[in-house]
């Protein structure tokens, strides 16, 4: 069952009491997005986040030249959302789209934040998750985009997402790396 998978992942960050788990479980709604469906749209004020049970989301925007820039991939086991917009109750600067049929467990972020205030173990999860994914993982990626060669960024992509190469199109990988598909093919002899 999807909720068992969800809580197994949550427990890798913090152990939850039965009361905390039951309260959080009451917020979860299973939903499936078809390939090409949007979870979040640019300009939308998001209120939900989603744990990816099966499938793949990408978070992206268009730069000043109209080119797609993929900021993040959300494969299985990740929590997808436009978190800054959700936290500030503002419009999202990014789209989040299903690159494959994607089954998720969604929950209202504001209701979840009430659990953070009520249950210390949920607060511990929240802190550890944010530290890992919004500080530890994010900072090296942002530095890499500004200073590393495309070859180094590609090697990091392979390390970070080893199973995604087979699931993505060349232009999607290139959009994540900040290069063109032609450059990706030329530099790495990549073909897909």
C-alpha positions as a printed Julia matrix, in Angstrom:
192×3 Matrix{Float64}:
  0.0    0.0     0.0
  1.2    3.5    -0.84
  0.92   4.83    2.72
  3.24   2.09    3.99
  5.84   3.13    1.39
  5.33   6.77    2.39
  5.84   6.22    6.12
  8.8    3.91    5.51
 10.47   6.83    3.72
  9.44   9.32    6.43
 11.03   7.07    9.06
 14.41   7.42    7.33
 14.34  11.01    8.65
 12.58  10.52   12.01
 10.6    7.91   13.91
  6.95   8.88   14.28
  4.63   8.12   17.15
  1.42   6.27   16.34
 -0.57   9.45   16.99
  1.59  11.51   14.63
  1.42   8.88   11.92
 -2.37   8.57   12.21
 -2.81  12.35   12.1
 -0.59  12.65    9.02
 -2.24   9.69    7.33
 -5.62  11.41    7.67
 -4.28  14.2     5.41
 -3.08  11.9     2.6
 -5.02  11.64   -0.66
 -3.85   9.28   -3.4
 -3.99  10.74   -6.9
 -2.63   9.8   -10.32
 -1.38  12.35  -12.86
 -1.16  11.34  -16.5
  1.97  12.19  -18.48
  1.78  15.91  -19.26
 -0.55  16.76  -16.37
  0.49  19.65  -14.13
  0.79  19.36  -10.38
  1.67  23.08  -10.03
  1.38  25.84  -12.64
  3.38  29.06  -12.87
  1.27  31.82  -11.3
 -0.72  29.4    -9.13
 -0.61  29.78   -5.35
  0.01  26.16   -4.35
 -1.41  24.66   -1.2
 -0.44  21.0    -1.61
  2.7   18.93   -1.71
  2.93  15.39   -3.02
  4.99  12.35   -2.16
  5.82  10.53   -5.4
  4.84   6.88   -5.01
  5.49   5.91   -8.64
  6.44   8.06  -11.6
  8.33  11.27  -12.17
  7.71  15.01  -11.92
  9.95  17.8   -13.2
 10.03  21.36  -11.89
 10.85  23.89  -14.6
 10.51  27.43  -15.89
 11.35  29.34  -19.05
 14.35  31.66  -19.11
 14.45  35.08  -20.79
 15.29  33.42  -24.13
 12.21  31.19  -23.9
 14.3   28.08  -23.22
 13.12  25.44  -20.76
 15.2   25.21  -17.59
 14.58  22.13  -15.47
 15.33  23.01  -11.89
 14.58  19.69  -10.25
 13.37  16.13  -10.8
 11.05  14.43   -8.31
 11.29  10.65   -8.79
  9.85   8.0    -6.5
 10.41   8.66   -2.83
 10.62  12.45   -3.1
  8.21  15.14   -1.94
  7.28  17.48   -4.77
  6.09  21.01   -4.38
  6.78  24.66   -4.99
  7.8   25.07   -1.38
  8.8   28.78   -1.31
  5.47  29.73   -2.91
  3.59  27.41   -0.56
  5.35  28.8     2.51
  4.78  32.44    1.52
  1.3   31.95    0.05
  2.55  33.48   -3.19
  2.44  32.56   -6.86
  4.72  29.77   -8.01
  7.58  30.74  -10.3
  7.73  27.16  -11.59
  5.6   24.52  -13.27
  5.7   20.98  -11.95
  4.67  18.48  -14.6
  4.34  14.7   -14.78
  6.94  13.31  -17.19
  5.33   9.87  -16.82
  2.1    8.61  -15.33
  2.71   9.55  -11.7
  0.92   8.31   -8.59
  1.28  10.47   -5.51
  0.06  10.93   -1.98
 -0.94  14.59   -1.72
 -1.55  16.58    1.4
 -2.39  20.14    2.3
  0.78  21.88    3.41
 -0.93  24.21    5.9
 -2.61  21.25    7.59
  0.76  19.49    7.69
  2.32  22.56    9.33
 -0.27  22.22   12.12
  1.1   18.7    12.7
  4.6   20.16   12.9
  3.37  22.4    15.74
  1.51  19.56   17.46
  3.92  16.62   17.2
  7.63  16.94   18.04
  8.45  13.89   15.91
  6.81  15.46   12.83
  8.78  18.65   13.53
 11.97  16.56   13.69
 11.13  15.01   10.31
 10.4   18.44    8.84
 13.7   19.93   10.02
 15.76  16.96    8.83
 14.01  16.85    5.45
 14.5   20.58    4.85
 18.12  20.42    5.98
 18.88  17.54    3.63
 17.02  18.69    0.51
 16.98  22.47    0.82
 20.45  23.02    2.28
 22.8   20.05    1.95
 21.67  18.92   -1.53
 20.74  22.31   -2.98
 23.82  24.44   -2.29
 26.38  22.26   -4.14
 24.0   22.04   -7.11
 23.65  25.83   -7.29
 27.42  26.31   -7.05
 27.97  23.65   -9.72
 25.64  25.41  -12.16
 27.74  28.56  -11.91
 31.23  27.1   -11.83
 31.45  23.52  -13.14
 31.78  22.4   -16.74
 28.91  20.61  -18.44
 30.92  17.39  -18.19
 31.21  17.73  -14.4
 27.5   18.59  -14.09
 26.62  15.53  -16.18
 28.75  13.27  -13.97
 26.99  14.73  -10.92
 23.6   14.14  -12.6
 24.53  10.48  -13.17
 25.57  10.16   -9.52
 22.45  11.87   -8.21
 19.91  10.29  -10.61
 21.47   7.05  -11.93
 18.12   5.48  -12.83
 16.66   8.55  -14.56
 18.91   8.52  -17.63
 16.81   5.71  -19.12
 13.54   7.51  -18.31
 14.38  10.97  -19.67
 14.72  12.38  -23.15
 17.97  14.03  -24.18
 16.4   17.51  -24.21
 15.2   17.05  -20.61
 18.68  16.13  -19.38
 20.15  19.04  -21.34
 17.57  21.45  -19.82
 18.62  20.28  -16.36
 22.33  20.68  -17.16
 21.87  24.13  -18.71
 23.1   23.11  -22.17
 21.49  22.31  -25.52
 20.67  18.76  -26.63
 23.23  19.18  -29.42
 25.9   20.07  -26.88
 24.93  17.05  -24.8
 25.29  14.78  -27.84
 28.55  16.37  -28.95
 30.22  16.48  -25.55
 29.18  13.07  -24.3
 28.3   11.12  -27.43
 24.93  10.72  -25.75
 22.11   9.36  -27.87
 18.51   8.69  -26.96
